[in-house]
Coordinates of C-alpha atoms in Angstrom, one line a residue:
M5 CA 0.0 0.0 0.0
I6 CA 1.1 3.6 -0.7
N7 CA 0.3 5.2 2.6
D8 CA 0.5 8.8 1.4
I9 CA 1.0 10.4 -2.0
I10 CA 0.2 13.7 -3.6
L11 CA -1.7 13.8 -6.9
L12 CA -1.3 16.9 -9.0
K13 CA -3.7 17.4 -11.9
L14 CA -2.3 19.6 -14.8
G15 CA -4.0 22.8 -15.9
E16 CA -3.6 24.5 -19.3
I17 CA -0.7 22.1 -20.1
V18 CA -3.2 19.5 -21.2
L19 CA -4.3 21.7 -24.1
K20 CA -0.8 21.8 -25.6
G21 CA 0.0 19.8 -28.7
L22 CA 3.3 18.2 -29.8
N23 CA 5.3 20.2 -27.3
R24 CA 3.2 19.2 -24.3
R25 CA 6.0 17.0 -22.9
S26 CA 8.4 20.0 -22.6
F27 CA 5.8 21.8 -20.5
E28 CA 5.4 18.7 -18.3
Q29 CA 9.2 18.4 -17.9
K30 CA 9.5 22.1 -17.0
L31 CA 6.8 21.7 -14.3
I32 CA 8.4 18.5 -12.9
G33 CA 11.7 20.4 -12.7
N34 CA 10.0 23.3 -10.8
I35 CA 8.4 20.8 -8.4
N36 CA 11.7 19.1 -7.7
R37 CA 13.4 22.4 -7.0
R38 CA 10.6 23.5 -4.7
L39 CA 10.7 20.3 -2.7
S40 CA 14.5 20.0 -2.5
N41 CA 14.7 21.6 0.9
I42 CA 11.7 19.7 2.3
G43 CA 12.8 16.1 1.8
K44 CA 13.3 13.4 -0.8
F45 CA 10.5 12.7 -3.2
K46 CA 9.9 10.7 -6.4
V47 CA 8.1 12.9 -8.9
Y48 CA 6.7 11.5 -12.2
C49 CA 4.0 12.2 -14.7
M50 CA 1.4 9.8 -16.2
Q51 CA -2.0 10.4 -17.8
S52 CA -2.0 14.2 -17.2
T53 CA -1.3 13.6 -13.5
I54 CA 1.9 14.3 -11.6
Y55 CA 2.6 11.9 -8.7
V56 CA 4.7 13.0 -5.7
E57 CA 5.8 10.1 -3.5
P58 CA 7.8 10.4 -0.3
V59 CA 11.1 8.4 -0.6
D60 CA 11.5 7.9 3.1
E61 CA 9.9 8.9 6.4
T62 CA 11.9 12.1 6.7
S63 CA 9.9 13.7 3.8
D64 CA 7.5 16.2 5.2
M65 CA 4.3 15.7 3.3
D66 CA 2.4 18.6 5.0
A67 CA 5.2 21.0 4.1
A68 CA 5.3 19.6 0.6
F69 CA 1.6 20.0 0.0
E70 CA 1.8 23.6 1.2
A71 CA 4.8 24.4 -1.0
L72 CA 3.1 22.8 -4.1
G73 CA 0.1 25.0 -3.7
K74 CA 2.3 27.9 -4.9
V75 CA 3.7 26.1 -8.0
F76 CA 2.2 27.5 -11.2
G77 CA 1.0 24.9 -13.7
I78 CA -1.0 22.8 -11.3
A79 CA -4.9 22.9 -11.5
T80 CA -5.8 20.8 -8.4
M81 CA -4.0 18.9 -5.6
S82 CA -5.0 15.9 -3.6
R83 CA -3.5 14.0 -0.6
A84 CA -4.2 10.4 -1.4
A85 CA -3.5 6.8 -0.5
G86 CA -3.0 4.0 -2.9
C87 CA -3.4 0.2 -3.1
E88 CA -3.5 -2.6 -5.6
K89 CA -6.4 -2.5 -8.1
D90 CA -8.8 -4.8 -6.2
A91 CA -12.3 -3.6 -5.3
A92 CA -12.3 -5.1 -1.8
K93 CA -8.9 -3.6 -1.0
I94 CA -10.0 -0.2 -2.4
A95 CA -13.0 -0.1 -0.2
E96 CA -11.0 -1.2 2.8
L97 CA -8.5 1.6 2.1
A98 CA -11.3 4.2 1.8
I99 CA -12.8 3.1 5.1
S100 CA -9.4 3.5 6.9
Y101 CA -7.8 6.4 5.1
L102 CA -10.9 8.7 5.1
K103 CA -12.0 7.9 8.7
D104 CA -11.8 11.5 9.9
D105 CA -13.5 12.9 6.8
M106 CA -16.4 10.4 7.0
E107 CA -16.9 10.9 10.8
A108 CA -17.0 14.7 10.3
A109 CA -19.4 14.7 7.4
K110 CA -23.2 14.3 7.5
S111 CA -23.5 13.1 3.9
F112 CA -21.2 11.8 1.1
K113 CA -21.0 10.3 -2.3
V114 CA -18.3 8.4 -4.2
E115 CA -17.0 9.4 -7.6
G116 CA -15.1 6.8 -9.5
K117 CA -12.7 7.3 -12.4
R118 CA -11.3 4.4 -14.3
S119 CA -8.3 5.5 -16.4
D120 CA -7.2 1.8 -16.6
K121 CA -9.9 0.3 -18.8
S122 CA -8.8 -3.2 -18.0
F123 CA -10.2 -2.9 -14.5
P124 CA -13.3 -5.2 -14.4
M125 CA -15.8 -2.7 -13.0
T126 CA -17.1 0.4 -14.7
S127 CA -16.7 3.7 -12.9
I128 CA -20.4 3.7 -11.8
E129 CA -20.1 0.1 -10.5
L130 CA -17.0 1.0 -8.6
S131 CA -18.6 4.1 -7.1
Q132 CA -21.6 2.1 -6.0
Y133 CA -19.6 -0.7 -4.5
V134 CA -17.2 1.6 -2.5
G135 CA -20.1 3.8 -1.5
G136 CA -22.0 0.8 -0.1
E137 CA -19.0 -0.3 2.0
L138 CA -18.5 3.2 3.3
A139 CA -22.2 3.6 4.2
E140 CA -22.1 0.3 6.1
A141 CA -18.9 1.3 8.0
Y142 CA -20.2 4.9 8.8
P143 CA -24.0 4.6 9.2
E144 CA -24.2 8.2 10.6
C145 CA -23.0 9.6 7.3
K146 CA -25.8 9.4 4.7
V147 CA -25.5 8.9 1.0
D148 CA -26.4 12.0 -1.0
V149 CA -25.6 11.9 -4.7
H150 CA -26.9 15.5 -5.3
E151 CA -25.5 17.8 -2.6
P152 CA -23.1 15.8 -0.5
E153 CA -21.0 17.4 2.2
L154 CA -18.1 15.0 1.3
V155 CA -17.1 13.7 -2.1
V156 CA -14.9 10.6 -2.0
H157 CA -12.7 10.1 -5.1
V158 CA -11.6 6.7 -6.3
E159 CA -9.2 6.6 -9.2
I160 CA -8.0 3.5 -11.1
R161 CA -4.8 4.4 -12.7
D162 CA -1.9 2.6 -14.5
L163 CA 0.2 1.7 -11.4
A164 CA -2.4 1.5 -8.6
A165 CA -5.8 2.6 -7.3
Y166 CA -6.0 5.8 -5.3
V167 CA -8.5 7.1 -2.7
H168 CA -8.8 10.8 -1.7
A169 CA -11.3 13.4 -0.5
A170 CA -12.1 16.6 -2.5
P171 CA -9.1 18.1 -4.3
T172 CA -7.6 21.4 -3.3
P173 CA -7.3 24.1 -6.0
G174 CA -3.7 24.6 -7.2
A175 CA -2.0 27.8 -8.3
G176 CA -3.1 27.4 -11.9
G177 CA -1.3 29.1 -14.8
M178 CA 1.7 27.8 -16.6
P179 CA 5.1 26.5 -15.3
V180 CA 7.5 29.3 -14.6
G181 CA 10.1 29.3 -17.4
S182 CA 7.8 27.8 -20.0
N183 CA 7.1 31.2 -21.6
G184 CA 10.5 32.9 -21.6
I185 CA 12.1 35.5 -19.5
G186 CA 10.9 39.0 -18.6
V187 CA 12.3 42.0 -16.6
T188 CA 9.9 43.2 -13.9
L189 CA 10.1 46.6 -12.3
L190 CA 9.8 46.0 -8.6
S191 CA 9.2 49.0 -6.4
G192 CA 8.3 48.8 -2.7
G193 CA 4.6 49.5 -3.3
I194 CA 1.5 47.3 -3.5
D195 CA 1.1 47.0 -7.3
S196 CA 4.5 45.8 -8.7
P197 CA 4.7 42.6 -6.6
V198 CA 1.2 41.7 -7.8
S199 CA 2.1 42.4 -11.4
T200 CA 5.2 40.2 -11.0
Y201 CA 3.1 37.4 -9.5
M202 CA 0.6 37.6 -12.3
I203 CA 3.1 37.4 -15.1
A204 CA 5.0 34.6 -13.4
K205 CA 1.7 32.8 -13.4
R206 CA 1.8 32.9 -17.2
G207 CA 5.0 30.9 -17.2
V208 CA 7.5 33.8 -17.4
R209 CA 10.8 33.6 -15.5
L210 CA 11.4 37.1 -14.0
I211 CA 14.3 39.3 -13.3
P212 CA 13.3 42.0 -10.8
V213 CA 14.8 45.5 -11.3
H214 CA 14.7 48.0 -8.4
F215 CA 15.7 51.7 -8.8
F216 CA 17.5 52.9 -5.6
S217 CA 18.1 56.6 -4.8
F218 CA 20.3 56.7 -1.8
P219 CA 20.3 58.9 0.3
Y220 CA 16.9 60.2 -0.7
T221 CA 15.6 56.7 -0.1
S222 CA 16.8 54.7 2.8
E223 CA 18.6 51.3 3.2
Q224 CA 15.4 50.1 4.8
A225 CA 13.6 50.8 1.5
K226 CA 16.0 48.6 -0.3
Q227 CA 15.6 45.8 2.3
K228 CA 11.9 46.1 2.0
V229 CA 12.1 45.3 -1.8
I230 CA 14.5 42.4 -1.1
E231 CA 11.9 41.0 1.4
L232 CA 9.1 41.4 -1.2
A233 CA 11.2 39.5 -3.7
E234 CA 11.9 36.7 -1.1
I235 CA 8.1 36.4 -0.6
L236 CA 7.6 36.2 -4.4
T237 CA 10.1 33.3 -4.8
A238 CA 7.5 30.9 -3.4
Y239 CA 5.7 31.5 -6.7
C240 CA 8.4 32.7 -9.1
G241 CA 11.3 30.5 -8.0
K242 CA 14.8 31.8 -7.4
M243 CA 15.6 35.3 -8.7
T244 CA 18.4 37.8 -8.8
I245 CA 17.3 41.4 -8.1
E246 CA 19.1 44.0 -10.2
I247 CA 19.4 47.1 -7.9
V248 CA 20.1 50.2 -10.0
P249 CA 21.7 53.3 -8.6
F250 CA 19.3 56.0 -9.7
T251 CA 20.3 59.1 -7.6
H252 CA 22.5 60.8 -10.2
I253 CA 19.8 60.5 -12.9
Q254 CA 17.2 62.0 -10.7
E255 CA 19.4 64.8 -9.7
E256 CA 20.3 65.6 -13.3
I257 CA 16.6 65.6 -14.2
R258 CA 15.8 68.0 -11.3
A259 CA 18.7 70.3 -12.3
K260 CA 18.0 70.6 -16.0
C261 CA 14.4 69.8 -16.8
P262 CA 11.0 71.4 -16.0
E263 CA 9.5 70.2 -12.8
D264 CA 6.2 69.0 -14.4
Y265 CA 8.2 66.6 -16.6
F266 CA 10.2 65.0 -13.8
T267 CA 8.2 61.8 -13.5
L268 CA 7.9 61.3 -17.2
I269 CA 11.6 61.6 -17.9
M270 CA 12.4 59.5 -14.9
R271 CA 10.1 56.7 -16.2
R272 CA 11.8 56.9 -19.6
F273 CA 15.2 56.3 -18.0
M274 CA 13.8 53.4 -16.1
M275 CA 12.6 51.9 -19.4
R276 CA 15.9 52.4 -21.1
I277 CA 17.8 50.7 -18.2
A278 CA 15.3 47.9 -18.0
S279 CA 15.7 47.3 -21.7
R280 CA 19.5 47.1 -21.3
I281 CA 19.1 44.6 -18.5
A282 CA 16.6 42.6 -20.7
E283 CA 19.1 42.5 -23.6
A284 CA 21.9 41.3 -21.3
N285 CA 19.7 38.4 -20.0
G286 CA 17.8 37.3 -23.0
A287 CA 14.5 38.8 -21.7
K288 CA 11.8 39.5 -24.3
A289 CA 9.4 41.9 -22.3
I290 CA 9.3 44.4 -19.5
V291 CA 6.6 44.0 -16.8
T292 CA 5.2 47.0 -14.9
G293 CA 2.5 47.5 -12.2
E294 CA 0.8 50.4 -14.0
N295 CA -2.9 50.8 -13.6
L296 CA -4.7 53.2 -15.9
G297 CA -5.6 56.5 -14.3
Q298 CA -4.3 55.6 -10.9
V299 CA -1.6 58.3 -10.8
A300 CA -0.5 61.1 -13.2
S301 CA 2.1 59.0 -14.9
Q302 CA -0.5 56.3 -15.8
T303 CA -2.5 58.1 -18.4
M304 CA -2.5 56.8 -21.9
E305 CA -0.4 59.7 -23.1
A306 CA 2.1 59.3 -20.3
M307 CA 2.5 55.6 -20.8
A308 CA 2.9 56.2 -24.6
S309 CA 5.7 58.6 -23.7
T310 CA 7.6 56.3 -21.4
Q311 CA 7.3 53.3 -23.7
A312 CA 8.4 55.2 -26.8
V313 CA 12.1 54.9 -25.8
I314 CA 12.2 51.0 -26.1
D315 CA 11.3 48.4 -28.6
L316 CA 10.4 45.6 -26.2
P317 CA 6.7 44.9 -25.4
V318 CA 5.5 46.2 -22.0
L319 CA 3.3 43.8 -20.1
Q320 CA 0.8 45.5 -17.7
P321 CA -1.4 42.9 -16.0
L322 CA -3.0 45.4 -13.6
I323 CA -4.0 47.9 -16.3
G324 CA -7.7 47.6 -15.9
M325 CA -8.0 46.5 -12.3
D326 CA -9.6 48.3 -9.3
K327 CA -7.2 49.0 -6.4
E328 CA -9.2 46.8 -4.2
E329 CA -8.8 43.9 -6.6
I330 CA -5.0 44.4 -6.5
V331 CA -5.0 44.6 -2.7
Q332 CA -6.9 41.3 -2.5
I333 CA -4.3 39.6 -4.6
A334 CA -1.5 41.2 -2.5
R335 CA -3.0 39.8 0.7
K336 CA -3.5 36.4 -0.9
I337 CA 0.2 36.1 -2.0
G338 CA 1.5 37.6 1.3
T339 CA 3.1 40.8 0.0
F340 CA 0.6 43.4 1.3
E341 CA 1.9 43.8 4.9
T342 CA 5.4 44.3 3.6
S343 CA 4.3 46.7 0.8
I344 CA 2.7 49.1 3.2
L345 CA 5.7 49.5 5.5
P346 CA 6.5 53.2 5.5
Y347 CA 9.8 53.2 3.5
E348 CA 9.4 55.1 0.3
D349 CA 11.0 54.3 -3.0
C350 CA 12.6 56.4 -5.7
C351 CA 9.2 57.3 -7.3
T352 CA 8.5 59.6 -4.4
V353 CA 11.8 61.6 -4.8
F354 CA 11.4 65.1 -6.4
T355 CA 7.7 64.4 -7.1
P356 CA 6.3 67.4 -9.1
K357 CA 3.4 69.4 -7.6
H358 CA 1.6 69.5 -11.0
P359 CA 2.8 66.6 -13.1
K360 CA 2.2 66.6 -16.9
T361 CA -0.6 64.2 -17.5
K362 CA -1.1 64.5 -21.3
P363 CA 2.4 64.9 -22.7
K364 CA 3.3 64.7 -26.4
V365 CA 6.1 62.2 -27.1
H366 CA 8.2 64.6 -29.2
E367 CA 7.9 67.3 -26.5
V368 CA 9.3 65.0 -23.8
A369 CA 12.1 63.9 -26.1
E370 CA 13.0 67.5 -26.8
I371 CA 13.0 68.5 -23.1
E372 CA 15.2 65.6 -22.0
S373 CA 17.7 66.2 -24.8
V374 CA 19.6 68.5 -22.5
L375 CA 20.7 65.4 -20.6
D376 CA 23.6 63.1 -21.6
I377 CA 21.2 60.2 -21.8
D378 CA 23.6 57.5 -22.9
A379 CA 26.2 58.4 -20.4
L380 CA 23.7 58.4 -17.5
V381 CA 22.3 55.0 -18.6
D382 CA 25.8 53.5 -18.9
E383 CA 26.7 54.8 -15.5
A384 CA 23.6 53.3 -13.9
V385 CA 24.0 49.9 -15.5
A386 CA 27.7 49.8 -14.5
G387 CA 26.7 50.4 -10.9
I388 CA 24.1 47.7 -10.6
E389 CA 24.1 45.6 -7.4
R390 CA 22.8 42.0 -7.8
V391 CA 21.1 40.3 -4.9
K392 CA 20.1 36.6 -5.2
V393 CA 16.9 35.6 -3.4
G394 CA 15.2 32.2 -2.9

């Protein structure tokens, strides 16, 4: 008997065609990395299901189940027990393995799934047989095939039969790394960690970039961003934060450009630097936490101005969301409490009283032409500090 196993059902991967196997292998690799600090596990894929078996008693199945809940590419997760494909033994296993669930529930039904068509019973016959044995063993728990409090799942698969209660929703999405590399602008606010999470969910491996303006922003502000990145590694995997020295650029903008254009020109520099980092790392897109109309730099005209200086696509997963929707996701992924710590980032430095909200691209380009743009970008890129997290 397999006393404890985790069954992971695949999400969108099952819709893939000839390259489906590469997505499965990427997901298995991500699972193995996530479990490497928890214990020794055997991980393999059969019939659109990934099996996670503990190799020895030191493997922490509770910790493994919790960690796997944050791995993108998994639709549902189940803690299960397995036995040989014999109806009597399956019923016996269900009675013992689901004892606590059956005693806690007032009603139940059994759903059978027969992936191995050589098994002599149909799915309905199997469900009826196991359901009858459970009803006899737990007479206080009534059969209700329409609205049961507990659904018992019995699966007949290639290697064994498995019994489990209702599956738990997985993280969904695509395996990180299956859809290329992106650069994500990570500030210390609420929005950018959420946008990073959402693009990682689409299978993108991310390189966080943070712009640091010491002494106008404190060392605590930088540590806050590192902490946010650490939290995100539960979903994104290991990352290296590129911390860009941004003070000189902001001081040059303040000294030589009109105040109402400060934020626009600053954002254009951020895009240029992010593009350079992307080029150096084979990244194909830049991710931002912009939200249409939230602040002055997030009008259509302002975003067109900042994006005009690069050729890469800019991914903006929060663009049409309400703030409360963003906050809900931040709470769910565990970044909210860190994001609201009172350590401000570089976007709060030299903020104009009346920022330009509807700039023309050619006007912004003309105004910033007084700056030695290439030299400032080269200086910032040369001074990048890299911090590994995860």
